[in-house]
């Protein structure tokens, strides 16, 4: 049962009614889980999802309504993912910056796509996971799969808008170069 805007649900939760936050959780658990599954195992994705919502609940009073709630929540999710990689690998690299083309192919599959087109998109995201640094992959995912604006992505990734455009441009270029090499 969907009730009210995100901001109304935040106000409701802050006033002590946990049902507001429960509704926000229902609204965003699937998209955040999908975001985590792109880079983590199922178990890790569930843990990160739980940790993201716990952090969101603890920080709800610091949410600023000039940002979409989903942008604020993805900011927490992205930081959880980065933190997880740091703990898991002992370091985190956001190096390499590459470039564009194939915008339509990178978008999440639409229901009217054929199975072949869906498989092509899935293969593209799989390739992206293996060759792109976390920041480039995250920028591409947030832009194409979650349809976030460059401004929102800049906020989530703690980058300038120009920095996000550079991540998108170079990530697409690197992906295009690798994709074109496939037999």
CSV table of C-alpha atoms in Angstrom, one decimal:
chain,number,residue,atom,x,y,z
A,1,UNK,CA,0.0,0.0,0.0
A,2,UNK,CA,1.7,3.2,-1.2
A,3,UNK,CA,1.1,6.3,0.9
A,4,UNK,CA,2.3,9.8,0.4
A,5,UNK,CA,5.5,11.3,-1.0
A,6,UNK,CA,8.9,10.3,0.2
A,7,UNK,CA,9.3,13.6,2.1
A,8,UNK,CA,5.9,13.0,3.8
A,9,UNK,CA,7.0,9.5,4.8
A,10,UNK,CA,10.3,10.9,6.2
A,11,UNK,CA,8.4,13.5,8.3
A,12,UNK,CA,6.1,10.7,9.5
A,13,UNK,CA,9.1,8.5,10.5
A,14,UNK,CA,10.8,11.5,12.2
A,15,UNK,CA,7.7,12.2,14.2
A,16,UNK,CA,7.9,8.6,15.7
A,17,UNK,CA,5.7,6.7,13.3
A,18,UNK,CA,7.9,3.9,12.0
A,19,UNK,CA,5.3,2.9,9.4
A,20,UNK,CA,6.6,5.9,7.3
A,21,UNK,CA,10.1,4.4,7.2
A,22,UNK,CA,8.7,0.9,6.6
A,23,UNK,CA,7.0,2.2,3.5
A,24,UNK,CA,10.2,3.9,2.3
A,25,UNK,CA,12.0,0.5,2.9
A,26,UNK,CA,9.4,-1.2,0.7
A,27,UNK,CA,9.7,1.4,-2.0
A,28,UNK,CA,13.5,1.2,-2.3
A,29,UNK,CA,14.6,-2.3,-1.2
A,30,UNK,CA,14.3,-3.8,-4.7
A,31,UNK,CA,16.2,-1.2,-6.6
A,32,UNK,CA,18.9,-1.0,-3.9
A,33,UNK,CA,19.2,-4.8,-3.9
A,34,UNK,CA,19.5,-4.8,-7.6
A,35,UNK,CA,22.2,-2.1,-7.4
A,36,UNK,CA,24.2,-4.2,-4.9
A,37,UNK,CA,23.8,-7.5,-6.8
A,38,UNK,CA,25.6,-6.0,-9.7
A,39,UNK,CA,28.9,-5.9,-7.8
A,40,UNK,CA,28.4,-8.3,-4.8
A,41,UNK,CA,27.2,-11.8,-4.1
A,42,UNK,CA,23.6,-12.4,-3.0
A,43,UNK,CA,24.6,-12.7,0.6
A,44,UNK,CA,26.8,-9.6,0.5
A,45,UNK,CA,24.0,-7.7,-1.3
A,46,UNK,CA,21.5,-8.6,1.4
A,47,UNK,CA,24.0,-7.5,4.2
A,48,UNK,CA,24.7,-4.3,2.4
A,49,UNK,CA,21.0,-3.6,1.9
A,50,UNK,CA,20.3,-4.2,5.6
A,51,UNK,CA,23.3,-2.0,6.6
A,52,UNK,CA,22.1,0.8,4.2
A,53,UNK,CA,18.6,0.9,5.7
A,54,UNK,CA,20.1,0.8,9.2
A,55,UNK,CA,22.3,3.8,8.4
A,56,UNK,CA,19.4,5.6,6.7
A,57,UNK,CA,17.2,5.1,9.8
A,58,UNK,CA,20.0,6.3,12.1
A,59,UNK,CA,20.7,9.3,9.9
A,60,UNK,CA,17.1,10.2,8.9
A,61,UNK,CA,17.3,13.5,10.8
A,62,UNK,CA,20.1,14.6,8.5
A,63,UNK,CA,18.1,14.0,5.3
A,64,UNK,CA,17.8,17.3,3.4
A,65,UNK,CA,14.6,17.5,1.4
A,66,UNK,CA,16.2,19.5,-1.5
A,67,UNK,CA,17.5,16.1,-2.6
A,68,UNK,CA,15.3,13.3,-3.7
A,69,UNK,CA,15.1,10.7,-1.0
A,70,UNK,CA,16.3,8.1,-3.5
A,71,UNK,CA,19.4,10.2,-4.2
A,72,UNK,CA,20.1,10.4,-0.4
A,73,UNK,CA,19.5,6.6,-0.1
A,74,UNK,CA,21.8,5.8,-3.0
A,75,UNK,CA,24.5,8.0,-1.5
A,76,UNK,CA,24.4,5.8,1.6
A,77,UNK,CA,24.3,2.6,-0.5
A,78,UNK,CA,27.2,3.7,-2.6
A,79,UNK,CA,29.3,4.5,0.4
A,80,UNK,CA,28.4,1.1,2.0
A,81,UNK,CA,29.5,-0.6,-1.2
A,82,UNK,CA,32.8,1.3,-1.3
A,83,UNK,CA,33.4,0.6,2.4
A,84,UNK,CA,32.7,-3.1,1.8
A,85,UNK,CA,35.3,-3.2,-1.1
A,86,UNK,CA,37.9,-1.5,1.1
A,87,UNK,CA,37.4,-4.0,3.9
A,88,UNK,CA,37.3,-7.0,1.5
A,89,UNK,CA,40.3,-6.0,-0.6
A,90,UNK,CA,42.2,-3.8,1.8
A,91,UNK,CA,42.2,-1.0,-0.7
A,92,UNK,CA,40.0,0.7,-3.2
A,93,UNK,CA,41.0,2.1,-6.6
A,94,UNK,CA,38.9,4.6,-8.6
A,95,UNK,CA,41.6,5.1,-11.3
A,96,UNK,CA,41.2,4.8,-15.1
A,97,UNK,CA,38.9,7.2,-16.8
A,98,UNK,CA,37.7,6.2,-20.3
A,99,UNK,CA,34.8,7.2,-22.9
A,100,UNK,CA,31.2,6.9,-25.0
A,101,UNK,CA,28.7,5.5,-27.5
A,102,UNK,CA,26.1,2.7,-27.2
A,103,UNK,CA,23.8,4.6,-24.7
A,104,UNK,CA,20.7,2.6,-25.7
A,105,UNK,CA,22.5,-0.8,-25.2
A,106,UNK,CA,23.6,0.1,-21.6
A,107,UNK,CA,20.0,1.0,-20.4
A,108,UNK,CA,18.3,-1.6,-18.3
A,109,UNK,CA,16.2,-4.1,-20.4
A,110,UNK,CA,12.6,-2.9,-21.2
A,111,UNK,CA,9.8,-5.4,-21.0
A,112,UNK,CA,9.2,-5.2,-24.8
A,113,UNK,CA,12.7,-6.2,-25.6
A,114,UNK,CA,13.3,-9.6,-27.1
A,115,UNK,CA,15.2,-12.3,-25.2
A,116,UNK,CA,18.2,-11.7,-27.5
A,117,UNK,CA,18.2,-8.0,-26.8
A,118,UNK,CA,17.8,-8.7,-23.1
A,119,UNK,CA,20.7,-11.1,-23.2
A,120,UNK,CA,22.8,-8.5,-25.0
A,121,UNK,CA,22.1,-5.9,-22.3
A,122,UNK,CA,22.9,-8.4,-19.6
A,123,UNK,CA,26.2,-9.3,-21.3
A,124,UNK,CA,27.0,-5.6,-21.5
A,125,UNK,CA,26.5,-5.1,-17.8
A,126,UNK,CA,28.5,-8.2,-17.0
A,127,UNK,CA,31.3,-6.9,-19.1
A,128,UNK,CA,31.0,-3.5,-17.4
A,129,UNK,CA,31.3,-5.2,-14.0
A,130,UNK,CA,34.6,-6.9,-14.9
A,131,UNK,CA,36.4,-4.0,-16.7
A,132,UNK,CA,35.3,-0.8,-15.1
A,133,UNK,CA,36.4,0.7,-11.8
A,134,UNK,CA,33.7,1.1,-9.2
A,135,UNK,CA,33.1,4.8,-9.7
A,136,UNK,CA,32.7,4.4,-13.5
A,137,UNK,CA,30.4,1.4,-13.1
A,138,UNK,CA,28.4,3.1,-10.4
A,139,UNK,CA,28.0,6.3,-12.5
A,140,UNK,CA,26.8,4.3,-15.5
A,141,UNK,CA,24.4,2.2,-13.5
A,142,UNK,CA,22.9,5.2,-11.7
A,143,UNK,CA,22.5,7.0,-15.0
A,144,UNK,CA,21.1,4.3,-17.2
A,145,UNK,CA,19.5,1.7,-14.9
A,146,UNK,CA,18.3,4.0,-12.1
A,147,UNK,CA,17.8,7.1,-14.4
A,148,UNK,CA,19.5,9.5,-12.0
A,149,UNK,CA,20.5,12.9,-13.3
A,150,UNK,CA,24.1,13.9,-13.5
A,151,UNK,CA,23.5,16.3,-10.6
A,152,UNK,CA,22.1,13.5,-8.4
A,153,UNK,CA,25.0,11.2,-9.3
A,154,UNK,CA,27.4,13.9,-8.4
A,155,UNK,CA,25.8,14.1,-5.0
A,156,UNK,CA,25.8,10.3,-4.6
A,157,UNK,CA,29.4,9.8,-5.7
A,158,UNK,CA,30.7,13.0,-4.1
A,159,UNK,CA,32.0,14.3,-7.4
A,160,UNK,CA,31.4,17.5,-9.4
A,161,UNK,CA,28.9,17.3,-12.3
A,162,UNK,CA,31.9,17.6,-14.6
A,163,UNK,CA,33.6,14.7,-12.8
A,164,UNK,CA,30.5,12.6,-13.3
A,165,UNK,CA,30.3,13.5,-17.0
A,166,UNK,CA,33.9,12.4,-17.3
A,167,UNK,CA,33.2,9.1,-15.5
A,168,UNK,CA,30.3,8.5,-17.9
A,169,UNK,CA,32.2,9.5,-21.0
A,170,UNK,CA,35.3,7.4,-20.1
A,171,UNK,CA,33.4,4.5,-18.8
A,172,UNK,CA,31.4,4.2,-22.0
A,173,UNK,CA,34.5,4.6,-24.1
A,174,UNK,CA,36.3,1.8,-22.2
A,175,UNK,CA,33.2,-0.4,-22.4
A,176,UNK,CA,32.8,0.4,-26.2
A,177,UNK,CA,36.4,-0.5,-26.9
A,178,UNK,CA,36.1,-3.8,-25.0
A,179,UNK,CA,32.7,-4.6,-26.5
A,180,UNK,CA,34.0,-4.1,-30.0
A,181,UNK,CA,36.9,-6.5,-29.4
A,182,UNK,CA,34.5,-9.4,-28.8
A,183,UNK,CA,34.4,-11.9,-31.7
